[in-house]
Coordinates of N, CA and C and ligand atoms in Angstrom, one line a residue:
X1 N -0.3 23.5 -7.8 CA -0.1 22.0 -7.7 C 0.1 21.6 -6.3
X2 N -0.7 20.7 -5.8 CA -0.6 20.2 -4.5 C -0.2 18.7 -4.5
X3 N 0.9 18.4 -3.8 CA 1.4 17.0 -3.8 C 1.2 16.5 -2.4
X4 N 0.5 15.3 -2.3 CA 0.2 14.7 -1.0 C 1.0 13.4 -0.9
X5 N 1.9 13.3 0.1 CA 2.6 12.1 0.2 C 1.8 11.1 1.0
X6 N 1.4 10.0 0.4 CA 0.5 9.0 1.1 C 1.3 7.8 1.5
X7 N 2.7 7.9 1.5 CA 3.5 6.8 2.0 C 3.8 7.0 3.4
X8 N 4.1 6.0 4.2 CA 4.4 6.1 5.6 C 5.9 6.1 5.9
X9 N 6.3 6.8 6.9 CA 7.8 6.8 7.2 C 8.3 5.4 7.6
X10 N 9.4 5.0 6.9 CA 10.0 3.7 7.2 C 11.1 3.9 8.3
X11 N 10.8 3.4 9.4 CA 11.8 3.5 10.5 C 11.5 2.4 11.5
X12 N 12.2 2.4 12.6 CA 12.0 1.3 13.6 C 10.6 1.3 14.2
X13 N 9.9 2.4 14.1 CA 8.6 2.5 14.8 C 7.4 2.1 13.9
X14 N 7.7 1.8 12.6 CA 6.6 1.4 11.7 C 5.9 0.1 12.2
X15 N 4.6 0.1 12.2 CA 3.9 -1.2 12.6 C 4.2 -2.3 11.6
X16 N 4.5 -3.5 12.1 CA 4.9 -4.6 11.2 C 4.0 -5.8 11.4
X17 N 3.9 -6.6 10.4 CA 3.1 -7.8 10.4 C 3.8 -8.7 11.5
X18 N 2.9 -9.5 12.2 CA 3.5 -10.4 13.2 C 4.5 -11.3 12.6
X19 N 5.7 -11.4 13.2 CA 6.8 -12.3 12.7 C 7.7 -11.6 11.7
X20 N 7.3 -10.4 11.3 CA 8.2 -9.7 10.3 C 9.4 -9.1 11.1
X21 N 10.5 -8.9 10.4 CA 11.7 -8.3 11.0 C 11.7 -6.8 10.7
X22 N 10.7 -6.3 10.0 CA 10.6 -4.9 9.8 C 11.7 -4.3 9.0
X23 N 12.3 -3.2 9.5 CA 13.3 -2.5 8.7 C 14.4 -2.0 9.7
X24 N 15.6 -2.2 9.3 CA 16.7 -1.7 10.1 C 17.8 -1.1 9.1
X25 N 18.3 0.1 9.6 CA 19.5 0.7 8.9 C 20.7 0.4 9.8
X26 N 21.7 -0.1 9.2 CA 23.0 -0.3 9.9 C 24.1 0.6 9.3
X27 N 24.8 1.2 10.2 CA 25.9 2.0 9.8 C 27.1 1.1 9.4
X28 N 27.6 1.3 8.1 CA 28.8 0.5 7.8 C 30.0 1.5 7.8
X29 N 29.8 2.7 7.6 CA 30.8 3.7 7.7 C 30.3 5.0 8.4
X30 N 31.1 5.6 9.2 CA 30.7 6.9 9.8 C 31.7 7.9 9.3
X31 N 31.2 9.0 8.9 CA 32.1 10.1 8.5 C 32.8 10.6 9.7
X32 N 34.1 10.5 9.7 CA 35.0 10.9 10.8 C 36.4 11.2 10.3
X33 N 37.3 11.2 11.2 CA 38.7 11.5 10.8 C 39.2 10.5 9.8
X34 N 38.7 9.2 9.8 CA 39.2 8.1 9.0 C 38.4 7.9 7.7
X35 N 37.1 8.2 7.8 CA 36.2 7.9 6.6 C 35.7 9.2 6.0
X36 N 35.6 9.2 4.6 CA 35.2 10.4 3.9 C 33.7 10.5 3.8
X37 N 33.0 9.5 4.2 CA 31.5 9.6 4.0 C 30.8 8.7 5.0
X38 N 29.5 8.9 5.2 CA 28.6 8.0 5.9 C 28.1 7.0 5.0
X39 N 27.8 5.8 5.4 CA 27.2 4.8 4.6 C 26.4 3.8 5.5
X40 N 25.1 3.5 5.0 CA 24.3 2.6 5.7 C 23.9 1.4 4.9
X41 N 23.6 0.3 5.6 CA 23.0 -0.9 4.9 C 21.6 -1.0 5.3
X42 N 20.8 -1.5 4.4 CA 19.3 -1.6 4.6 C 19.0 -3.1 4.8
X43 N 18.3 -3.4 5.9 CA 17.8 -4.8 6.1 C 16.3 -4.6 6.3
X44 N 15.6 -5.2 5.3 CA 14.2 -4.8 5.2 C 13.3 -5.9 4.7
X45 N 12.1 -6.1 5.4 CA 11.1 -7.0 4.9 C 10.5 -6.2 3.7
X46 N 10.3 -6.9 2.5 CA 9.8 -6.2 1.4 C 8.4 -5.7 1.5
X47 N 7.7 -6.2 2.6 CA 6.3 -5.8 2.8 C 6.2 -4.8 4.0
X48 N 7.2 -4.1 4.2 CA 7.2 -3.1 5.3 C 6.5 -1.8 4.8
X49 N 5.7 -1.2 5.7 CA 5.2 0.1 5.4 C 4.4 0.1 4.1
X50 N 4.5 1.3 3.4 CA 3.8 1.4 2.1 C 4.5 0.5 1.1
X51 N 3.8 -0.5 0.5 CA 4.5 -1.4 -0.4 C 3.5 -2.0 -1.5
X52 N 4.1 -2.6 -2.5 CA 3.3 -3.3 -3.5 C 3.5 -4.8 -3.4
X53 N 2.4 -5.5 -3.6 CA 2.5 -7.0 -3.7 C 2.6 -7.4 -5.1
X54 N 3.6 -8.2 -5.5 CA 3.6 -8.8 -6.8 C 2.8 -10.1 -6.8
X55 N 2.4 -10.5 -8.0 CA 1.6 -11.8 -8.1 C 2.4 -13.0 -7.4
X56 N 3.7 -13.0 -7.5 CA 4.5 -14.1 -7.0 C 4.4 -14.2 -5.4
X57 N 3.9 -13.1 -4.8 CA 3.7 -13.2 -3.3 C 2.8 -14.4 -3.0
X58 N 1.8 -14.6 -3.8 CA 0.8 -15.7 -3.5 C 0.7 -16.8 -4.6
X59 N 1.3 -16.5 -5.8 CA 1.0 -17.4 -6.9 C 2.3 -18.1 -7.4
X60 N 2.3 -19.4 -7.6 CA 3.4 -20.1 -8.2 C 3.6 -19.6 -9.6
X61 N 4.9 -19.2 -9.9 CA 5.2 -18.7 -11.2 C 4.5 -17.3 -11.5
X62 N 4.1 -16.6 -10.5 CA 3.5 -15.3 -10.7 C 4.6 -14.3 -11.0
X63 N 4.2 -13.2 -11.6 CA 5.1 -12.1 -12.0 C 5.8 -11.5 -10.7
X64 N 7.0 -11.1 -10.9 CA 7.8 -10.5 -9.8 C 7.7 -9.0 -9.9
X65 N 8.2 -8.3 -8.9 CA 7.9 -6.9 -8.7 C 8.4 -6.0 -9.9
X66 N 9.6 -6.4 -10.4 CA 10.1 -5.5 -11.4 C 9.4 -5.6 -12.8
X67 N 8.5 -6.6 -12.8 CA 7.7 -6.9 -14.1 C 6.4 -6.2 -14.1
X68 N 6.0 -5.5 -13.0 CA 4.7 -4.9 -13.0 C 4.7 -3.6 -13.9
X69 N 3.6 -3.4 -14.6 CA 3.5 -2.3 -15.6 C 3.4 -1.0 -15.0
X70 N 4.3 -0.1 -15.3 CA 4.2 1.3 -14.8 C 3.0 2.0 -15.2
X71 N 2.4 1.6 -16.4 CA 1.2 2.3 -16.9 C 0.0 2.1 -15.8
X72 N 0.1 1.0 -15.1 CA -1.0 0.8 -14.1 C -0.6 1.5 -12.8
X73 N 0.7 1.6 -12.5 CA 1.1 2.2 -11.2 C 1.1 3.7 -11.2
X74 N 0.9 4.3 -12.4 CA 0.8 5.7 -12.6 C -0.5 6.1 -13.4
X75 N -1.3 7.0 -12.9 CA -2.5 7.4 -13.6 C -3.5 8.0 -12.6
X76 N -4.7 8.2 -13.2 CA -5.8 8.8 -12.4 C -6.3 7.7 -11.4
X77 N -6.5 8.2 -10.2 CA -7.0 7.3 -9.1 C -8.2 8.0 -8.4
X78 N -9.1 7.2 -8.0 CA -10.2 7.7 -7.1 C -9.9 7.3 -5.7
X79 N -9.9 8.3 -4.8 CA -9.9 8.0 -3.4 C -11.3 8.0 -2.9
X80 N -11.7 6.8 -2.2 CA -13.1 6.7 -1.6 C -12.9 6.6 -0.1
X81 N -13.9 7.2 0.6 CA -13.8 7.2 2.0 C -14.9 6.3 2.6
X82 N -14.5 5.3 3.4 CA -15.5 4.4 4.0 C -15.3 4.5 5.5
X83 N -15.8 5.5 6.2 CA -15.5 5.8 7.6 C -16.1 4.8 8.5
X84 N -17.2 4.2 8.1 CA -18.0 3.4 9.1 C -17.8 1.9 9.0
X85 N -17.2 1.4 8.0 CA -17.1 -0.1 7.8 C -16.0 -0.7 8.6
X86 N -16.3 -1.9 9.1 CA -15.3 -2.8 9.8 C -14.7 -3.8 8.9
X87 N -15.4 -4.2 7.8 CA -14.8 -4.9 6.7 C -15.4 -4.3 5.4
X88 N -14.7 -4.4 4.4 CA -15.2 -3.9 3.1 C -15.7 -5.1 2.2
X89 N -17.0 -5.1 2.1 CA -17.7 -6.1 1.3 C -18.0 -5.5 -0.1
X90 N -18.4 -6.4 -1.0 CA -18.7 -6.0 -2.4 C -19.8 -4.9 -2.4
X91 N -20.8 -5.1 -1.5 CA -21.9 -4.1 -1.4 C -21.4 -2.7 -1.0
X92 N -20.4 -2.6 -0.2 CA -19.8 -1.3 0.2 C -19.2 -0.6 -1.0
X93 N -18.5 -1.4 -1.9 CA -17.9 -0.9 -3.1 C -19.0 -0.5 -4.1
X94 N -20.0 -1.3 -4.2 CA -21.1 -1.1 -5.1 C -21.7 0.3 -4.8
X95 N -21.9 0.5 -3.4 CA -22.5 1.8 -3.0 C -21.7 3.0 -3.3
X96 N -20.4 2.9 -3.6 CA -19.6 4.0 -4.0 C -20.0 4.7 -5.3
X97 N -20.8 3.9 -6.1 CA -21.2 4.3 -7.5 C -20.1 4.9 -8.3
X98 N -19.0 4.2 -8.4 CA -17.9 4.6 -9.1 C -18.2 4.7 -10.6
X99 N -17.5 5.6 -11.3 CA -17.6 5.7 -12.8 C -17.1 4.3 -13.3
X100 N -17.8 3.9 -14.4 CA -17.5 2.5 -14.9 C -16.1 2.4 -15.4
X101 N -15.4 3.6 -15.7 CA -14.0 3.5 -16.3 C -13.0 3.6 -15.2
X102 N -13.4 3.5 -13.9 CA -12.4 3.7 -12.8 C -11.3 2.6 -12.9
X103 N -10.1 3.0 -13.0 CA -9.0 2.0 -13.1 C -8.2 1.8 -11.8
X104 N -8.2 2.8 -11.0 CA -7.4 2.8 -9.8 C -8.3 3.3 -8.6
X105 N -8.3 2.5 -7.6 CA -9.2 2.8 -6.5 C -8.4 2.7 -5.2
X106 N -8.4 3.8 -4.4 CA -7.7 3.8 -3.1 C -8.8 4.0 -2.0
X107 N -8.7 3.1 -1.0 CA -9.8 3.1 0.0 C -9.3 3.6 1.3
X108 N -9.9 4.8 1.7 CA -9.6 5.3 3.0 C -10.6 4.8 4.0
X109 N -10.1 4.3 5.1 CA -11.0 3.8 6.2 C -10.5 4.3 7.5
X110 N -11.0 3.8 8.6 CA -10.5 4.2 9.9 C -9.1 3.8 10.1
X111 N -8.6 2.9 9.3 CA -7.1 2.5 9.5 C -6.2 3.7 9.4
X112 N -6.5 4.7 8.5 CA -5.6 5.8 8.4 C -5.4 6.6 9.6
X113 N -6.4 6.5 10.5 CA -6.3 7.2 11.8 C -5.2 6.6 12.7
X114 N -4.9 5.3 12.4 CA -3.8 4.7 13.1 C -2.4 5.3 12.7
X115 N -2.3 5.6 11.4 CA -1.1 6.2 11.0 C -0.9 7.6 11.6
X116 N -2.1 8.3 11.6 CA -2.1 9.7 12.1 C -1.7 9.7 13.6
X117 N -2.2 8.7 14.3 CA -1.9 8.7 15.7 C -0.5 8.0 16.0
X118 N 0.2 7.6 15.0 CA 1.5 7.0 15.1 C 1.5 5.8 16.0
X119 N 0.4 4.9 15.8 CA 0.3 3.7 16.6 C 1.4 2.7 16.0
X120 N 2.2 2.2 16.9 CA 3.3 1.4 16.4 C 3.0 -0.1 16.5
X121 N 2.1 -0.5 17.3 CA 1.8 -1.9 17.5 C 0.9 -2.4 16.3
X122 N 1.1 -3.6 15.8 CA 0.2 -4.2 14.8 C -1.2 -4.4 15.3
X123 N -2.2 -4.1 14.5 CA -3.6 -4.3 14.9 C -4.3 -5.3 14.0
X124 N -4.8 -6.4 14.7 CA -5.5 -7.4 13.9 C -6.8 -7.0 13.4
X125 N -7.4 -5.9 14.0 CA -8.8 -5.5 13.7 C -8.8 -4.5 12.6
X126 N -7.8 -4.4 11.8 CA -7.8 -3.5 10.7 C -8.9 -3.8 9.7
X127 N -9.3 -2.7 8.9 CA -10.3 -2.8 7.9 C -9.7 -3.3 6.6
X128 N -10.3 -4.3 6.0 CA -9.8 -4.8 4.7 C -10.9 -5.4 3.9
X129 N -10.5 -5.9 2.7 CA -11.5 -6.4 1.8 C -11.8 -7.9 2.0
X130 N -13.1 -8.2 1.9 CA -13.5 -9.6 1.9 C -13.2 -10.2 0.5
X131 N -13.3 -11.5 0.4 CA -13.0 -12.1 -0.9 C -14.1 -11.7 -2.0
X132 N -15.3 -11.5 -1.5 CA -16.4 -11.1 -2.5 C -16.1 -9.7 -3.0
X133 N -15.5 -8.8 -2.1 CA -15.1 -7.5 -2.6 C -14.0 -7.6 -3.6
X134 N -13.1 -8.5 -3.4 CA -12.0 -8.8 -4.4 C -12.6 -9.2 -5.8
X135 N -13.6 -10.1 -5.7 CA -14.2 -10.5 -7.0 C -14.9 -9.3 -7.6
X136 N -15.5 -8.5 -6.9 CA -16.2 -7.3 -7.4 C -15.2 -6.4 -8.1
X137 N -14.0 -6.2 -7.5 CA -13.0 -5.4 -8.1 C -12.6 -5.9 -9.5
X138 N -12.4 -7.3 -9.5 CA -12.0 -7.9 -10.8 C -13.1 -7.7 -11.8
X139 N -14.3 -8.0 -11.5 CA -15.5 -7.9 -12.4 C -15.6 -6.4 -12.9
X140 N -15.3 -5.5 -12.1 CA -15.4 -4.1 -12.4 C -14.3 -3.6 -13.4
X141 N -13.3 -4.4 -13.5 CA -12.2 -4.0 -14.4 C -11.2 -3.0 -13.8
X142 N -11.2 -2.9 -12.4 CA -10.3 -2.1 -11.7 C -8.9 -2.8 -11.8
X143 N -7.8 -2.0 -12.1 CA -6.5 -2.6 -12.3 C -5.6 -2.4 -11.2
X144 N -5.9 -1.5 -10.2 CA -5.1 -1.2 -9.1 C -5.9 -0.9 -7.9
X145 N -5.7 -1.6 -6.8 CA -6.4 -1.3 -5.5 C -5.4 -1.0 -4.4
X146 N -5.7 0.1 -3.7 CA -4.8 0.5 -2.6 C -5.6 0.6 -1.3
X147 N -5.0 0.1 -0.3 CA -5.6 0.0 1.1 C -4.7 0.7 2.1
X148 N -5.3 1.1 3.2 CA -4.6 1.9 4.2 C -4.1 1.2 5.4
X149 N -4.0 -0.2 5.3 CA -3.2 -0.9 6.3 C -2.4 -2.0 5.6
X150 N -1.8 -2.9 6.4 CA -0.7 -3.7 5.8 C -1.2 -4.9 5.0
X151 N -2.5 -5.1 4.9 CA -3.0 -6.2 4.0 C -4.3 -5.8 3.3
X152 N -4.4 -6.3 2.1 CA -5.7 -6.0 1.3 C -6.8 -6.9 1.8
X153 N -6.4 -8.0 2.4 CA -7.4 -9.0 2.9 C -7.5 -8.9 4.4
X154 N -8.7 -9.3 5.0 CA -8.9 -9.2 6.4 C -7.9 -10.2 7.1
X155 N -7.7 -10.0 8.4 CA -6.7 -10.8 9.1 C -7.1 -12.3 9.1
X156 N -8.4 -12.5 9.1 CA -8.9 -13.9 9.1 C -8.9 -14.6 7.8
X157 N -9.0 -13.8 6.7 CA -9.3 -14.3 5.4 C -8.5 -13.6 4.3
X158 N -7.2 -13.5 4.5 CA -6.4 -12.7 3.6 C -5.9 -13.4 2.4
X159 N -5.8 -14.7 2.5 CA -5.2 -15.5 1.4 C -6.1 -15.5 0.1
X160 N -7.4 -15.7 0.4 CA -8.4 -15.8 -0.8 C -8.4 -14.4 -1.4
X161 N -8.5 -13.3 -0.7 CA -8.6 -12.0 -1.2 C -7.4 -11.7 -2.1
X162 N -6.2 -12.0 -1.5 CA -5.0 -11.7 -2.3 C -5.0 -12.5 -3.6
X163 N -5.3 -13.8 -3.5 CA -5.2 -14.7 -4.7 C -6.1 -14.2 -5.8
X164 N -7.4 -13.9 -5.4 CA -8.3 -13.4 -6.5 C -7.8 -12.2 -7.2
X165 N -7.3 -11.2 -6.5 CA -6.8 -10.0 -7.1 C -5.5 -10.3 -7.9
X166 N -4.6 -11.0 -7.3 CA -3.3 -11.2 -8.0 C -3.4 -12.1 -9.2
X167 N -4.3 -13.1 -9.2 CA -4.5 -14.0 -10.3 C -5.1 -13.2 -11.5
X168 N -5.9 -12.1 -11.2 CA -6.5 -11.3 -12.2 C -5.6 -10.2 -12.7
X169 N -4.4 -10.1 -12.1 CA -3.5 -9.1 -12.5 C -3.8 -7.7 -11.9
X170 N -4.6 -7.7 -10.9 CA -4.8 -6.4 -10.2 C -3.6 -6.1 -9.3
X171 N -3.1 -4.9 -9.5 CA -2.0 -4.5 -8.6 C -2.5 -4.1 -7.2
X172 N -1.8 -4.6 -6.2 CA -2.2 -4.4 -4.8 C -1.2 -3.5 -4.1
X173 N -1.7 -2.3 -3.7 CA -0.8 -1.4 -2.9 C -1.3 -1.4 -1.5
X174 N -0.4 -1.6 -0.5 CA -0.8 -1.7 0.9 C 0.0 -0.7 1.7
X175 N -0.6 -0.4 2.9 CA 0.1 0.5 3.8 C 0.1 1.9 3.4
X176 N -1.0 2.4 2.7 CA -1.1 3.8 2.4 C -1.6 4.6 3.6
X177 N -1.1 5.8 3.7 CA -1.7 6.7 4.8 C -2.6 7.7 4.1
X178 N -3.9 7.5 4.2 CA -4.9 8.4 3.5 C -5.6 9.3 4.5
X179 N -5.0 9.5 5.7 CA -5.6 10.4 6.7 C -5.7 11.8 6.1
X180 N -6.9 12.4 6.3 CA -7.1 13.7 5.8 C -7.1 13.9 4.3
X181 N -7.1 12.8 3.6 CA -7.2 12.9 2.1 C -8.6 12.9 1.7
X182 N -9.0 13.9 1.0 CA -10.4 14.0 0.5 C -10.8 13.0 -0.5
X183 N -12.0 12.5 -0.5 CA -12.5 11.6 -1.4 C -12.8 12.3 -2.8
X184 N -11.9 12.1 -3.7 CA -12.0 12.7 -5.0 C -11.0 12.0 -6.0
X185 N -10.9 12.6 -7.2 CA -9.9 12.0 -8.1 C -8.6 12.8 -8.0
X186 N -7.5 12.0 -8.2 CA -6.2 12.6 -8.2 C -5.3 11.9 -9.3
X187 N -4.2 12.5 -9.6 CA -3.2 11.8 -10.3 C -2.4 11.0 -9.2
X188 N -2.1 9.8 -9.5 CA -1.5 8.9 -8.5 C -0.2 8.4 -9.1
X189 N 0.9 8.4 -8.3 CA 2.1 7.8 -8.7 C 2.6 6.9 -7.6
X190 N 2.9 5.6 -8.0 CA 3.4 4.7 -7.0 C 4.5 3.9 -7.6
X191 N 5.7 4.0 -7.0 CA 6.9 3.4 -7.7 C 7.6 2.5 -6.7
X192 N 7.3 1.2 -6.8 CA 8.0 0.2 -6.0 C 9.4 0.0 -6.4
X193 N 10.3 -0.2 -5.5 CA 11.7 -0.4 -5.8 C 11.8 -1.6 -6.8
X194 N 12.8 -1.4 -7.8 CA 12.9 -2.4 -8.9 C 13.8 -3.6 -8.4
X195 N 13.3 -4.3 -7.5 CA 14.0 -5.4 -6.9 C 13.8 -6.7 -7.7
X196 N 14.9 -7.1 -8.4 CA 14.8 -8.2 -9.3 C 14.4 -9.5 -8.6
X197 N 13.3 -10.1 -9.1 CA 12.8 -11.4 -8.6 C 12.1 -11.3 -7.3
X198 N 11.8 -10.1 -6.7 CA 11.2 -10.0 -5.4 C 9.6 -10.2 -5.6
X199 N 9.0 -10.6 -4.5 CA 7.5 -10.8 -4.5 C 6.8 -9.6 -3.9
X200 N 7.6 -8.5 -3.7 CA 7.0 -7.3 -3.1 C 8.1 -6.3 -3.0
X201 N 7.7 -5.0 -2.8 CA 8.8 -4.0 -2.6 C 8.1 -2.8 -2.0
X202 N 8.9 -2.1 -1.1 CA 8.5 -0.8 -0.6 C 8.3 0.2 -1.7
X203 N 7.4 1.1 -1.5 CA 7.1 2.1 -2.6 C 6.9 3.5 -2.0
X204 N 7.2 4.5 -2.8 CA 6.8 5.8 -2.5 C 5.5 6.1 -3.3
X205 N 4.5 6.5 -2.7 CA 3.2 6.8 -3.3 C 2.8 8.2 -3.0
X206 N 2.4 8.9 -4.1 CA 1.9 10.3 -3.9 C 0.6 10.5 -4.8
X207 N -0.1 11.5 -4.3 CA -1.3 12.0 -5.0 C -1.0 13.5 -5.5
X208 N -1.5 13.8 -6.6 CA -1.3 15.2 -7.2 C -2.6 15.8 -7.5
X209 N -2.9 17.0 -7.1 CA -4.0 17.8 -7.6 C -3.5 19.1 -8.3
X210 N -4.0 19.3 -9.4 CA -3.5 20.5 -10.2 C -4.5 21.6 -10.3
X211 N -5.7 21.4 -9.9 CA -6.8 22.4 -10.2 C -7.1 23.4 -9.0
X212 N -6.0 23.7 -8.2 CA -6.3 24.6 -7.1 C -6.2 26.1 -7.5
Ligands
ZN301 ZN1 2.0 -7.1 1.1

């Protein structure tokens, strides 16, 4: 069994969306002569690093993160590699010739090289989906889409892409590190924190291969 951790390390160096406060751990207790334990507080943007968007991120009265179905967050996923594209359009997804029963699709692009190189600055020129690609995903019956940078939509047109997916109930996983991950099928597990009422949450995401 091979387990591949496709979540990114959450620390002060993780690249963050412009204006985000990112993530900070504060010590509230230090183990010393007076305290019996260490204790930290977490101060965190819910969209930091590897995370899941809930429908309420973009939709009035949309479902919140703890309401998302685990049956969709866990199951067989296809990793596809799109090394050459600068944006992902419907045609690029069409060309993947996915099996018609594909339910979960994770897209590896040149973005993953940014994680591998530990680039800490936010990059506006990341690869993401156009709104016609989002429509294609909905038409195809895909229930979960994962991308390897901080937004499923391009920097210039991210609202439409998010709305199309979230309105259709497609679960959006962002900030995956798919560097060096082969394009094939895996078992996929993604568990966002059960934050009551939140419109997103950091998640641990892994791939499993059993046939080695
Ligand atoms: Zn997000």
